[in-house]
Each structure stands twice: as structure tokens, then as C-alpha cells.
PDB file of C-alpha atoms in Angstrom:
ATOM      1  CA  UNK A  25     212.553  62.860  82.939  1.00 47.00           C
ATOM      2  CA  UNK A  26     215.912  61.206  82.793  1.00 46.00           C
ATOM      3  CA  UNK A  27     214.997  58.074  83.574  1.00 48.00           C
ATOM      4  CA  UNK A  28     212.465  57.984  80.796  1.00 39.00           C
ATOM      5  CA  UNK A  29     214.849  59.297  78.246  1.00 37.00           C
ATOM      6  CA  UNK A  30     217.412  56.552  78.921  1.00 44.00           C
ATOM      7  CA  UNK A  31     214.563  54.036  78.628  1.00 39.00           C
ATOM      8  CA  UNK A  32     213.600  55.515  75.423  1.00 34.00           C
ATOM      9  CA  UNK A  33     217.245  54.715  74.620  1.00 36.00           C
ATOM     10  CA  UNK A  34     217.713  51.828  75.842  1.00 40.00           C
ATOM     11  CA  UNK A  35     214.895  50.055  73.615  1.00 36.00           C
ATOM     12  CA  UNK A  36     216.597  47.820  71.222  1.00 33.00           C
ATOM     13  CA  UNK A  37     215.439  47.608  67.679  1.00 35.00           C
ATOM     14  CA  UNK A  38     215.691  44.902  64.636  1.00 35.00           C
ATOM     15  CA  UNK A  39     218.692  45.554  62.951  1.00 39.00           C
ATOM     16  CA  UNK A  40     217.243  44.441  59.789  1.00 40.00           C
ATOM     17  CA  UNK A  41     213.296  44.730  58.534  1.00 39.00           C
ATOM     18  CA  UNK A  42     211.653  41.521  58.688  1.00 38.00           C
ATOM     19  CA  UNK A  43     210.881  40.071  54.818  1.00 44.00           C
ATOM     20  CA  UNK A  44     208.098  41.051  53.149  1.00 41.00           C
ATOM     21  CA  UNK A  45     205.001  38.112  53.486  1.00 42.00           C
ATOM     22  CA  UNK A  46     205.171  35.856  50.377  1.00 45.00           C
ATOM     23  CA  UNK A  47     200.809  36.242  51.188  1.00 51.00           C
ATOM     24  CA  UNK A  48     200.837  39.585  49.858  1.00 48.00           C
ATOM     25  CA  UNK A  49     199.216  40.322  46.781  1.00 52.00           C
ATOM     26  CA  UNK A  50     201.293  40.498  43.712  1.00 53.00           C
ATOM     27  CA  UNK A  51     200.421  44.163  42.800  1.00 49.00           C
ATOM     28  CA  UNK A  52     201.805  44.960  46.320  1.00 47.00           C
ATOM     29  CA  UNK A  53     204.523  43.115  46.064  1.00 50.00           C
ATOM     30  CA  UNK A  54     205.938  44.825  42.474  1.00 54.00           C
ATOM     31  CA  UNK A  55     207.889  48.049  42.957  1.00 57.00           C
ATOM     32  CA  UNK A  56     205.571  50.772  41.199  1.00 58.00           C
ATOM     33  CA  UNK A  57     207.536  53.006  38.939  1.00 58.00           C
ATOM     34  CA  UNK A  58     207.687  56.612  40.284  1.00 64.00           C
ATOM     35  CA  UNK A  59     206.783  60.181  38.410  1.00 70.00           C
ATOM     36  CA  UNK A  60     209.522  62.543  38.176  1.00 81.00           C
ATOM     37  CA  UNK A  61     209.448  65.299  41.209  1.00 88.00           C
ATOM     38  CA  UNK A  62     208.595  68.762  40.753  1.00 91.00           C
ATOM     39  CA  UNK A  63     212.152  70.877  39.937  1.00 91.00           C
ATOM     40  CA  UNK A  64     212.134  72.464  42.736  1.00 95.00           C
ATOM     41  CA  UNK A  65     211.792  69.095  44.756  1.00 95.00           C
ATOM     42  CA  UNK A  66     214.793  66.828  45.853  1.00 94.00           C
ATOM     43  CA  UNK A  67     214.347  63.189  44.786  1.00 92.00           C
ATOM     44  CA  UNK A  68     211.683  60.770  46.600  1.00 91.00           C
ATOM     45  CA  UNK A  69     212.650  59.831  50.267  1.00 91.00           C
ATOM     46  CA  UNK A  70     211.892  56.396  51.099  1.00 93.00           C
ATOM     47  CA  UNK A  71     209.130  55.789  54.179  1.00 95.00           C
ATOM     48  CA  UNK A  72     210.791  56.848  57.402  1.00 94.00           C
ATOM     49  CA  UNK A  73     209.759  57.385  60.942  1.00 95.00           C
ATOM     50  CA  UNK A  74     211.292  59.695  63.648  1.00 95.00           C
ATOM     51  CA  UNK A  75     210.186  59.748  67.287  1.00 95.00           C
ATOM     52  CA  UNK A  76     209.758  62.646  69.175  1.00 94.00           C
ATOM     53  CA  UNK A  77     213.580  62.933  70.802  1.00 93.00           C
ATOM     54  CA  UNK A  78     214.560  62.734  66.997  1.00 95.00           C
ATOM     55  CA  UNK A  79     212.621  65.241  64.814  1.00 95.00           C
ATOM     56  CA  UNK A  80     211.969  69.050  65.524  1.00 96.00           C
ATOM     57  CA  UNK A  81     209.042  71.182  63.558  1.00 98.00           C
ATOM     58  CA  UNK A  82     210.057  74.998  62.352  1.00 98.00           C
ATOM     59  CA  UNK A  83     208.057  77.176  60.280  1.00 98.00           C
ATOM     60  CA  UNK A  84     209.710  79.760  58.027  1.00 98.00           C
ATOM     61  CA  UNK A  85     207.687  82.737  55.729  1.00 98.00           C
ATOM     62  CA  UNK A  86     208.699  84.596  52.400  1.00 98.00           C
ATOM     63  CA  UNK A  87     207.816  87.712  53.087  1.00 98.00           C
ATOM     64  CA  UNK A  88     206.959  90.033  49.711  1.00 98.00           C
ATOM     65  CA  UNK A  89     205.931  93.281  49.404  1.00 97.00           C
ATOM     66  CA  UNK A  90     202.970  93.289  46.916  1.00 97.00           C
ATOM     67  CA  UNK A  91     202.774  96.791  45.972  1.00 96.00           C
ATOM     68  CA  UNK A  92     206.888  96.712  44.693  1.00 97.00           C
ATOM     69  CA  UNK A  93     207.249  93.296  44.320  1.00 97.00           C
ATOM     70  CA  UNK A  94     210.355  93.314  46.410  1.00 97.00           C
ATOM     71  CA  UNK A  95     211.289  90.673  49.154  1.00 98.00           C
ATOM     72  CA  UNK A  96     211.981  91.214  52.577  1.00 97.00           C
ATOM     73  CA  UNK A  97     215.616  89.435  54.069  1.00 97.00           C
ATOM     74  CA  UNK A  98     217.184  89.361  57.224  1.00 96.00           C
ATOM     75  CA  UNK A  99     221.001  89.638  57.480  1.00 95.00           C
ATOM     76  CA  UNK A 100     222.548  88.458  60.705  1.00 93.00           C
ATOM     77  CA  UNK A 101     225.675  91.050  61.183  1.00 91.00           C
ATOM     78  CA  UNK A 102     227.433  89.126  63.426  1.00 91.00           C
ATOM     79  CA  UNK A 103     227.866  85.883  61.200  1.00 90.00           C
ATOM     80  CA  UNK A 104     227.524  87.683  58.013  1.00 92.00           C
ATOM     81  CA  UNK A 105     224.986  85.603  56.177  1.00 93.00           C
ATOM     82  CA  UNK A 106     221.234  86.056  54.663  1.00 97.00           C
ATOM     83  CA  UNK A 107     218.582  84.104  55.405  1.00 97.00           C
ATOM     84  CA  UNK A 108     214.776  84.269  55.061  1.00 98.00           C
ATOM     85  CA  UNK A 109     212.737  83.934  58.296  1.00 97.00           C
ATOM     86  CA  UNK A 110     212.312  81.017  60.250  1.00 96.00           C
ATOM     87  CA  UNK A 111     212.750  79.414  63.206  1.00 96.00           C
ATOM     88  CA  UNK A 112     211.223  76.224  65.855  1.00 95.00           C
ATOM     89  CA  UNK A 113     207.600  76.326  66.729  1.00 97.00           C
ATOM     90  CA  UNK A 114     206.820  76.622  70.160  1.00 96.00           C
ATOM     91  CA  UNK A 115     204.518  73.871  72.344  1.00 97.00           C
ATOM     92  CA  UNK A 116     201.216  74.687  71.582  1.00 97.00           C
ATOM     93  CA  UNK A 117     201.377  76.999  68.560  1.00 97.00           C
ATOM     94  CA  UNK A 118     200.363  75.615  65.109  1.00 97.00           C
ATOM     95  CA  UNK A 119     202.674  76.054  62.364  1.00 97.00           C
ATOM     96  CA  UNK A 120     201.524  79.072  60.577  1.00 97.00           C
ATOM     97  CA  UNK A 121     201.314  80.775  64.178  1.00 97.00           C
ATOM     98  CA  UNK A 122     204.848  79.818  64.041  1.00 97.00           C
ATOM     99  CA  UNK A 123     205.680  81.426  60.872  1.00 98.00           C
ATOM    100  CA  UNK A 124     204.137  85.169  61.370  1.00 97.00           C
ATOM    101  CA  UNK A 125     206.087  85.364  65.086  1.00 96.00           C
ATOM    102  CA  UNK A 126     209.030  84.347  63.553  1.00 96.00           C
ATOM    103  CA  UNK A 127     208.895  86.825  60.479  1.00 96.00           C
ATOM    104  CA  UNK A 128     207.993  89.339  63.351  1.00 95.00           C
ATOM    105  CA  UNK A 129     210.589  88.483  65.148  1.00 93.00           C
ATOM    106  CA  UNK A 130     213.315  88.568  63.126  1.00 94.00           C
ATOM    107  CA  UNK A 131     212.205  91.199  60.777  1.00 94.00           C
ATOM    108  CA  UNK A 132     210.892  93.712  62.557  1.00 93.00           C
ATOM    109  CA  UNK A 133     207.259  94.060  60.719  1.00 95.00           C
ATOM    110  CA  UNK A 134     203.993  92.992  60.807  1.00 94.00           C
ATOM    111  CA  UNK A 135     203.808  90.071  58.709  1.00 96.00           C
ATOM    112  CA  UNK A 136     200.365  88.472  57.659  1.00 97.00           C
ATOM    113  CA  UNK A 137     199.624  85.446  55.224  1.00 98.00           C
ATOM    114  CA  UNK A 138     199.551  86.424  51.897  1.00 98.00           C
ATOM    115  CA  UNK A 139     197.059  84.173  49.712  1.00 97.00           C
ATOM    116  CA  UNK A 140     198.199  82.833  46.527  1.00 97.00           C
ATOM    117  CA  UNK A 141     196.870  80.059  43.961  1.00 96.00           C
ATOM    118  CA  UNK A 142     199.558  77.315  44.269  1.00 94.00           C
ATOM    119  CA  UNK A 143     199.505  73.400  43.557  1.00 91.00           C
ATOM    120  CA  UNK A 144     198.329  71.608  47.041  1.00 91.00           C
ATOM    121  CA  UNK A 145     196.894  68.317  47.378  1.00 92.00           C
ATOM    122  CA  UNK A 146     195.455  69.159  50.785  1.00 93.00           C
ATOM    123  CA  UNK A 147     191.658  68.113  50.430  1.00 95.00           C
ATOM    124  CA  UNK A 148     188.738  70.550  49.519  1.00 95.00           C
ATOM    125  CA  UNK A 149     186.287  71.017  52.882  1.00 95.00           C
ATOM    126  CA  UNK A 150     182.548  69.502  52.478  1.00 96.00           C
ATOM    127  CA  UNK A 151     181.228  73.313  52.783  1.00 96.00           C
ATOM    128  CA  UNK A 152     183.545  74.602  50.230  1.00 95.00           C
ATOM    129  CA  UNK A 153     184.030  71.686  47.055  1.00 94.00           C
ATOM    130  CA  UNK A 154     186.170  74.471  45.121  1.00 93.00           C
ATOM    131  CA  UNK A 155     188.530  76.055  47.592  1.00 94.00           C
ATOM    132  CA  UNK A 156     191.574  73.906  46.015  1.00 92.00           C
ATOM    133  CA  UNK A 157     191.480  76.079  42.697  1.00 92.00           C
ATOM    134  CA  UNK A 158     190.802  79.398  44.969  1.00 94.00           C
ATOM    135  CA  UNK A 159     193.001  81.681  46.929  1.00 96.00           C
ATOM    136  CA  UNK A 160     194.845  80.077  50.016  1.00 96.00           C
ATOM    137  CA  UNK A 161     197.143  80.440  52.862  1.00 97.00           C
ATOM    138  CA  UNK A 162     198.264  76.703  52.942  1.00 97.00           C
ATOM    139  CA  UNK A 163     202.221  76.117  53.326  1.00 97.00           C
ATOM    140  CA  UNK A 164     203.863  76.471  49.676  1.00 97.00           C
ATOM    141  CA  UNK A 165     207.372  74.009  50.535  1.00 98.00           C
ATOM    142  CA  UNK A 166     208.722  71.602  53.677  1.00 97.00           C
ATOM    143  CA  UNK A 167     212.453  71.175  53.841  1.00 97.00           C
ATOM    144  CA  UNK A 168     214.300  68.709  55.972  1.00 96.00           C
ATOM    145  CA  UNK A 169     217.745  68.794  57.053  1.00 95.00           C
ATOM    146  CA  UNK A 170     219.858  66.957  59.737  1.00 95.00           C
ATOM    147  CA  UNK A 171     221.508  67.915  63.071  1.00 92.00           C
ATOM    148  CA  UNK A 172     224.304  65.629  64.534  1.00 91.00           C
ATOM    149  CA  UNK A 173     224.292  64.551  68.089  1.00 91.00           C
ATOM    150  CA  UNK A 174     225.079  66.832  70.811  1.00 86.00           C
ATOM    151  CA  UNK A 175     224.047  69.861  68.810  1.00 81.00           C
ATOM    152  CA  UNK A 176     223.182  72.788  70.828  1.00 79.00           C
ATOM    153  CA  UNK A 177     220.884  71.320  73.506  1.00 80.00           C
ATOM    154  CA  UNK A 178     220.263  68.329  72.034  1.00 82.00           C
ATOM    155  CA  UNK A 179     222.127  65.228  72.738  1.00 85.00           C
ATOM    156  CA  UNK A 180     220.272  62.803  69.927  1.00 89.00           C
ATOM    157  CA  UNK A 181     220.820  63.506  66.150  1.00 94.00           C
ATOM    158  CA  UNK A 182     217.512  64.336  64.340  1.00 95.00           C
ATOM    159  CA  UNK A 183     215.621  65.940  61.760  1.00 96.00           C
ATOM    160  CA  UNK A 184     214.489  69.580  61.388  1.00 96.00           C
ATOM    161  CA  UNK A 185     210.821  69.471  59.352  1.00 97.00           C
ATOM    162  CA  UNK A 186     209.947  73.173  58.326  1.00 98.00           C
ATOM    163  CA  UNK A 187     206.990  74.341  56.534  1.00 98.00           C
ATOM    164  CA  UNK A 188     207.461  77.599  54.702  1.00 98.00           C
ATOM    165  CA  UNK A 189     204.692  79.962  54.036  1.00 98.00           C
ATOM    166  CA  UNK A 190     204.064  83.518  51.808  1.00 98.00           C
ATOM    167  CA  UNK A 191     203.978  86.446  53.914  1.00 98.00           C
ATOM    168  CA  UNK A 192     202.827  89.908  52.895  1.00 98.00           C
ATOM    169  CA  UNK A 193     203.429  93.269  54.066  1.00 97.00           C
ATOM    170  CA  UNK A 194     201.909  96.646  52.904  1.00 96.00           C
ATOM    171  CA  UNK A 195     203.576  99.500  50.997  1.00 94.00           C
ATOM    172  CA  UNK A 196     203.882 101.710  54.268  1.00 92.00           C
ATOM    173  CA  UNK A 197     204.638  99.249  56.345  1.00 90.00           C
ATOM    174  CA  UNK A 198     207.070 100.528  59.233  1.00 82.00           C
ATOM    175  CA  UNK A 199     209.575  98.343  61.639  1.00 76.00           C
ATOM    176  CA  UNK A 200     208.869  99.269  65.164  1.00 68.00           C
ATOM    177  CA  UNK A 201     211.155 101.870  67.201  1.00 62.00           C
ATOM    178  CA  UNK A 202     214.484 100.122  68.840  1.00 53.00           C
ATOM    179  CA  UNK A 203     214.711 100.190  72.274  1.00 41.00           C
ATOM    180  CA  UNK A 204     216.951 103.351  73.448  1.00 38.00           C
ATOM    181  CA  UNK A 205     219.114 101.179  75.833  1.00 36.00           C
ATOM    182  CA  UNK A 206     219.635  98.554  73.053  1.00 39.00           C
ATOM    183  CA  UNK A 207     220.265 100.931  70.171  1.00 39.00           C
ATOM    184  CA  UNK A 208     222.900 102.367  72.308  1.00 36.00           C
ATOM    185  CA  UNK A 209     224.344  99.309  73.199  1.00 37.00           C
ATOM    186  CA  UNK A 210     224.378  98.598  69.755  1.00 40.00           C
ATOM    187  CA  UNK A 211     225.774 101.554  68.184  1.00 37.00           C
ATOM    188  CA  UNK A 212     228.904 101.178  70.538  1.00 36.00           C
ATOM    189  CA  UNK A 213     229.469  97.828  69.572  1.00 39.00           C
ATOM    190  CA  UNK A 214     228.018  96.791  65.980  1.00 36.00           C
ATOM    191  CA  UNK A 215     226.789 100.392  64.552  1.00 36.00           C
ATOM    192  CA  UNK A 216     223.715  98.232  63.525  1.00 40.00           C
ATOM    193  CA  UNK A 217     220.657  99.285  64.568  1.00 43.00           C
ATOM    194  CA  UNK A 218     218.442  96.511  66.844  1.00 43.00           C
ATOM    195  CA  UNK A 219     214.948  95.573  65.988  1.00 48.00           C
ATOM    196  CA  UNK A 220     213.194  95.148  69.604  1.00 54.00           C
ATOM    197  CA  UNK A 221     211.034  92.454  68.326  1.00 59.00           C
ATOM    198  CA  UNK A 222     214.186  90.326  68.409  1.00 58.00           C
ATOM    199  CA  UNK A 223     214.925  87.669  70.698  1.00 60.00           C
ATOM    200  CA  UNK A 224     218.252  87.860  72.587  1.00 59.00           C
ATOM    201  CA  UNK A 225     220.143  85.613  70.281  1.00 64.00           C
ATOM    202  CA  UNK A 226     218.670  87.290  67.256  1.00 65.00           C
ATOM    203  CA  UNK A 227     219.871  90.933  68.212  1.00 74.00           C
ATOM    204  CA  UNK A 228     222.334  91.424  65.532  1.00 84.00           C
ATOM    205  CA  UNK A 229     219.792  90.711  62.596  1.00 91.00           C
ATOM    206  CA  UNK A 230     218.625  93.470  60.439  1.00 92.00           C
ATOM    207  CA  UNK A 231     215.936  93.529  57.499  1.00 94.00           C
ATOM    208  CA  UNK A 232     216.359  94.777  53.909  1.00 95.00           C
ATOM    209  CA  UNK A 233     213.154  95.075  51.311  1.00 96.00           C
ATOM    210  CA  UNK A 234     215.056  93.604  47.947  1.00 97.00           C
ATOM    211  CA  UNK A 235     214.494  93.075  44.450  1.00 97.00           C
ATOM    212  CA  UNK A 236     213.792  89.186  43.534  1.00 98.00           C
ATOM    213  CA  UNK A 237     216.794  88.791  41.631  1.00 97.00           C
ATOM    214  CA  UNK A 238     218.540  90.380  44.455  1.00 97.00           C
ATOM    215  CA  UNK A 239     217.069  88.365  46.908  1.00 98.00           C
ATOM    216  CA  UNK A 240     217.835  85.419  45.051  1.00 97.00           C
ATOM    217  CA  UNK A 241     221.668  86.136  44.652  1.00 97.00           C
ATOM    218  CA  UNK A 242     222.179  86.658  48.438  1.00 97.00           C
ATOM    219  CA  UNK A 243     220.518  83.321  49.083  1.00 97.00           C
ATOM    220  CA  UNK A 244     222.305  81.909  46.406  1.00 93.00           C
ATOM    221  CA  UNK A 245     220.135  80.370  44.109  1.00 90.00           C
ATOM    222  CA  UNK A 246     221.089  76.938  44.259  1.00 90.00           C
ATOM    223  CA  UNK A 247     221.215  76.900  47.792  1.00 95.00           C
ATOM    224  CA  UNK A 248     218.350  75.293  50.151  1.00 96.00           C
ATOM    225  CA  UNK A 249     216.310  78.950  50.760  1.00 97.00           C
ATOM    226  CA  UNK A 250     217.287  80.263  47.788  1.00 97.00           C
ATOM    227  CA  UNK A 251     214.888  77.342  46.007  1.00 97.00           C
ATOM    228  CA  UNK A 252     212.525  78.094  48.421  1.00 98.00           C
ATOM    229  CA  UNK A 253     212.156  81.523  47.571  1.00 98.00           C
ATOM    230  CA  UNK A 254     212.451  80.179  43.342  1.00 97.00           C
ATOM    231  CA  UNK A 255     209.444  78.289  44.089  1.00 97.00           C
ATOM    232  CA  UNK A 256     206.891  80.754  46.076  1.00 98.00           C
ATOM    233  CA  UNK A 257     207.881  83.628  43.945  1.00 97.00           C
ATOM    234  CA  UNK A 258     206.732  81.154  40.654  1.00 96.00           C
ATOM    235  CA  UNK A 259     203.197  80.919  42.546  1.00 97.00           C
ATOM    236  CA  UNK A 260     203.417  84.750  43.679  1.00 97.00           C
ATOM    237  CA  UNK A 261     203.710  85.376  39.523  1.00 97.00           C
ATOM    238  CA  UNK A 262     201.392  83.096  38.690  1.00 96.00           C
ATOM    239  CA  UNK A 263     198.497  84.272  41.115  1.00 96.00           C
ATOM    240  CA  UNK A 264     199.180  88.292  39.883  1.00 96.00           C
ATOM    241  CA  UNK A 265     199.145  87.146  36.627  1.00 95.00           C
ATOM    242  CA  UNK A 266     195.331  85.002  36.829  1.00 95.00           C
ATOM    243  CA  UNK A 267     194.298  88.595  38.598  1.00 94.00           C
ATOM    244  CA  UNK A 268     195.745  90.805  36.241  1.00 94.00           C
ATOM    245  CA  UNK A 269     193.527  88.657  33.545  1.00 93.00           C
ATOM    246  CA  UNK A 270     190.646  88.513  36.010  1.00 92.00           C
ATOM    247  CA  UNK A 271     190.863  92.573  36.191  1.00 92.00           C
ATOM    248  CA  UNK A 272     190.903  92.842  32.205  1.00 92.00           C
ATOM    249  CA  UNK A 273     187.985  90.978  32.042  1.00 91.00           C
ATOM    250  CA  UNK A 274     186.191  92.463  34.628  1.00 91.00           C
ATOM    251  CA  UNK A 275     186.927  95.869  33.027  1.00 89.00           C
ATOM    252  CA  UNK A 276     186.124  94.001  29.795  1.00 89.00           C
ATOM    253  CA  UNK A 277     182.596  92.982  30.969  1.00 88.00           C
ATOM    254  CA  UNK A 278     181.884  96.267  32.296  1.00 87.00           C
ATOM    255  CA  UNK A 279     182.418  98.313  29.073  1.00 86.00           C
ATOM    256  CA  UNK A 280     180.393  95.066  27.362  1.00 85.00           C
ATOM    257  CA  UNK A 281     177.405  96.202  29.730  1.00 85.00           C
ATOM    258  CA  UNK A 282     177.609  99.663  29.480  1.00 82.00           C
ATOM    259  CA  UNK A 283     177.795 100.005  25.747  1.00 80.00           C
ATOM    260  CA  UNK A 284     174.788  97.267  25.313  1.00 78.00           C
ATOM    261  CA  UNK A 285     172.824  99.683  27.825  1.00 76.00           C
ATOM    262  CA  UNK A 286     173.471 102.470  25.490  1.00 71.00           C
ATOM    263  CA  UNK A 287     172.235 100.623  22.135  1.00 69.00           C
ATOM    264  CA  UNK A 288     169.576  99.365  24.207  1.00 69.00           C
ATOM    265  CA  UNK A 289     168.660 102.679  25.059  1.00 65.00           C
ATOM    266  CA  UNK A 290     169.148 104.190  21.827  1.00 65.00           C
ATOM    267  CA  UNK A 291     167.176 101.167  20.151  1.00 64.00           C
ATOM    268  CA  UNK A 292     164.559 100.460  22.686  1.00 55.00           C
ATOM    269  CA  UNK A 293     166.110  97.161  23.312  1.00 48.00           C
ATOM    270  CA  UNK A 294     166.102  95.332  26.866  1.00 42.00           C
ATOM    271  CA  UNK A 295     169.513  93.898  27.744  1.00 41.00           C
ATOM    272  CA  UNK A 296     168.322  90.104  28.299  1.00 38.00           C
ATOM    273  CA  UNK A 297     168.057  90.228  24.547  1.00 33.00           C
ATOM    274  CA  UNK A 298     171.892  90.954  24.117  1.00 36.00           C
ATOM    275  CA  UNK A 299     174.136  88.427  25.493  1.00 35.00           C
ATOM    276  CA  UNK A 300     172.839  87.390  28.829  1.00 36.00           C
ATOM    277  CA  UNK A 301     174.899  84.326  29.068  1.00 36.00           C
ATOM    278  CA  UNK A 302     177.642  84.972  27.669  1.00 34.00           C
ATOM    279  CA  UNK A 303     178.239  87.779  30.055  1.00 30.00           C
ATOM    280  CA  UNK A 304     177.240  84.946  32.851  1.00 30.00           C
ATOM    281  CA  UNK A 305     179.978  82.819  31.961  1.00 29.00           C
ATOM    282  CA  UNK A 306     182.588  86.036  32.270  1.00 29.00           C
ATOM    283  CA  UNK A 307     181.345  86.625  35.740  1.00 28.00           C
ATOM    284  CA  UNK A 308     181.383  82.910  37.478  1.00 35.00           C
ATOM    285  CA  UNK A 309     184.958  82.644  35.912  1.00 34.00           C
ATOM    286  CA  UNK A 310     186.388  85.365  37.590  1.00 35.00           C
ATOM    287  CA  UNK A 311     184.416  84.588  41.541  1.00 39.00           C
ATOM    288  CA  UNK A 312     188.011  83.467  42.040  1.00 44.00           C
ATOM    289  CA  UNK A 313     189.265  87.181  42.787  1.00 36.00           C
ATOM    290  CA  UNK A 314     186.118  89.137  43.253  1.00 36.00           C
ATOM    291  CA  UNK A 315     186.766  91.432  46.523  1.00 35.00           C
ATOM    292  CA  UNK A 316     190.343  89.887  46.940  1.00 37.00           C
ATOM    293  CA  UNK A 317     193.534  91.573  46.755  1.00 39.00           C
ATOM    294  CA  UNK A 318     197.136  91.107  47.413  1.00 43.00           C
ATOM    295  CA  UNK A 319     197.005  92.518  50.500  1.00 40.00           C
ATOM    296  CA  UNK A 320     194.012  93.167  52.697  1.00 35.00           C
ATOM    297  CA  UNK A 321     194.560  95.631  55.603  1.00 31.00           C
TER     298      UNK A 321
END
């Protein structure tokens, strides 16, 4: 394994890119102007590659509680800092696999994907044209950030890709019991209670359900996380609000229908006579939200 490292090293690369070929067309050749990013985006990177000694994938979750609207942070006692969860996916995992451990992990609960409408340019599936404007679990933000050389384990410098996802958890959600051994050990030396899902370097983190603002003030809201969490609780409000509108209309519709049943009856009307497709109209725009909510035990 060493040797293969060190010829992975070894291999010597062009200092400089080679010029671009004069053959190319001139379209290709012109620098295209660029759209402004999203606000909650850092400015365009240019094209970049990273082998496999250099890059590491992580997957990290904002975990909300639907039924307060709070969000759920870990605080690691030791080093006295908040984070949301996340952490390095593991060979053969996929990513969002990746993200529910790690919010079990470090947080104690059962954490499952919560579907929101958001922005995504991943591509629609032949069997299902439409499910880009419907409810999804897709990853809402990717962050990168460095790591010097000789970092932990690793000797190369690299970069840490993480896709962050929204997680949900119900209103009576409950953390599992500590261990008795550990929560000994750990009222004798920290007085903070241990969450056995942790992993042995995660045994001083602890898990607090807090308001958004809150949350957003012990991130600090300009920080990295803290525009993470900005950006998928925008979505989270923006998905309760299209179902809050697709409820009203529902509820809308139904008192529609049953008053036109009562004139009908009264009148000796049938109901195709009265608005047929109209109401039609109502209920393809809501198929969106029909039998969907928030959280689905």
C-alpha cells in the first residue's frame, strides 16, 4: 500500500496548463459572462479535480422538529462549541445513509429524511416527468473546506465535500437510555449526561431541540453551518407554506362540494351541472401534497 502511495506521489505534473488550441471554435474560445450565485452560495469555483488521496465525502442533516418548528443541535462539552450533525461517510454507504447515522449518532434520535420542495437541478426520472416540482429528499447544500497536510491521519492536504440534508423527527420523539457504566463515568467527570449512540470520540456531545433564531445565533449566522441552516430552513418555510395553501383549498373545495350537493338537492339539480371543472382544476393543483405530511411515522 506504501509503495503505491509514493508512486501516486511521485507522478510529476505540468506546472503550467498547456494553451488553449487556436482550432477551437470562437464561441468556445470567448469567456461566457456568469449569473450571479444564489445568496446563500459562495462565488463560482473554477473547474478543479482532486484524486482520491486528496478529497474526502461527509454528509451532514438539519434536523427540525415539524410539529414545534424547533431545530435540533449538538453541543460538544468538552470543546465548547455547536454544531449541526455531520460527519465522513463510510466505504460503501451512500451519502444520505451517511447523513441519518450521523444525526443518530451524534444526537441521540431517530432521524429520518424530511421531504421538502426546494430548487434542484437533479433530472426528473422517465416514470415520473413531474417529481422536480414535488416533494423530495434530495441534498438541499454541499460545502467544501480544506485540511492541511498531516492533519489527523492524513498526511496529504485535501478537500472535505459534504452534502447536507433535512432531517425530521416527531413530536414525542425520545433519545435512547445512556449506558449505566458511561453515565457514571460521566457524571464523575463532565456531569453531562452520554448519549450511547455516540462514538468514542463523540462522548461528550449532547443535543438541545431550539428555536430557529436560537439555533441560528449559536451557529452564528454568518458562519459556514449557520448559512446552511439559513438556507434549508427558507425551503422548510416555503414547503409549510405551499401546504398550508394546499390545506385551505382542499378545505375550500370541500365546503364548494358540499354546499352544491345541498342546492342540488334542494333544487333537483345534478352536480355535473355546477362547476365540474373548475373544481377539477382545484384538485390536480394540489396532487402535490395529497396523503403527505411533514412527518410520516
Amino acid at each position: 500500500m506504501n509503495s503505491l502511495v509514493q508512486s501516486l506521489t511521485n507522478l510529476v505534473m505540468p506546472s503550467t496548463p498547456p494553451a488553449a488550441s487556436s482550432s477551437l471554435p470562437a464561441h468556445r474560445r470567448r469567456r461566457r459572462p456568469r449569473s450571479p450565485m444564489s445568496s446563500f452560495s459562495s462565488p463560482p469555483l473554477p473547474p478543479s479535480g482532486f484524486s482520491s488521496q486528496n478529497f474526502m465525502l461527509g454528509a451532514g442533516m438539519v434536523v427540525l422538529q415539524p410539529s414545534t418548528h424547533k431545530v435540533l443541535l449538538v453541543y460538544d462539552t468538552k470543546d465548547k462549541h455547536w454544531f449541526l450533525p455531520r460527519g465522513r461517510k463510510d466505504v460503501g454507504e451512500t451519502i444520505e445513509e451517511a447523513a441519518v447515522r450521523e444525526a443518530y449518532e451524534e444526537t441521540g434520535y431517530r432521524v429520518r429524511p424530511l421531504p421538502l420542495y426546494m430548487p434542484t437541478h437533479a433530472p426528473a426520472p422517465p416514470s415520473n416527468p413531474g417529481a422536480r416540482a414535488q416533494l423530495n429528499t434530495e441534498p438541499l447544500y454541499t460545502s467544501l473546506v480544506s485540511w492541511p497536510a498531516n492533519s489527523g491521519n492524513r498526511r496529504f492536504p485535501g478537500e472535505y465535500l459534504t452534502f447536507w440534508y433535512a432531517g425530521q423527527i416527531p413530536f414525542d420523539a425520545v433519545r435512547p437510555p445512556c449506558h449505566p457504566f458511561m453515565t457514571l463515568l460521566t457524571h464523575a467527570q463532565t456531569h453531562t449526561p452520554i448519549s450511547s449512540t455516540a462514538m468514542p470520540d463523540e462522548q461528550f456531545y449532547t443535543s438541545h431541540l431550539l428555536s430557529y433564531a436560537d439555533a441560528l445565533e449559536c451557529l452564528r449566522p454568518f458562519s459556514l453551518e449557520g448559512t446552511v441552516l439559513a438556507y434549508v430552513w427558507t425551503v422548510y418555510c416555503h414547503t409549510t407554506s405551499i401546504m398550508a395553501e394546499d390545506a385551505a383549498e382542499r378545505e375550500e373545495s370541500e365546503q364548494s362540494r358540499s354546499t352544491r350537493s345541498h342546492e342540488s338537492d334542494s333544487n333537483g339539480t345534478g352536480d355535473e351541472m355546477r362547476g365540474g371543472g373548475n373544481r377539477s382544476r382545484i384538485i390536480d393543483s394540489r396532487t402535490r401534497a395529497d396523503n403527505v405530511s411533514l412527518y410520516d411515522p
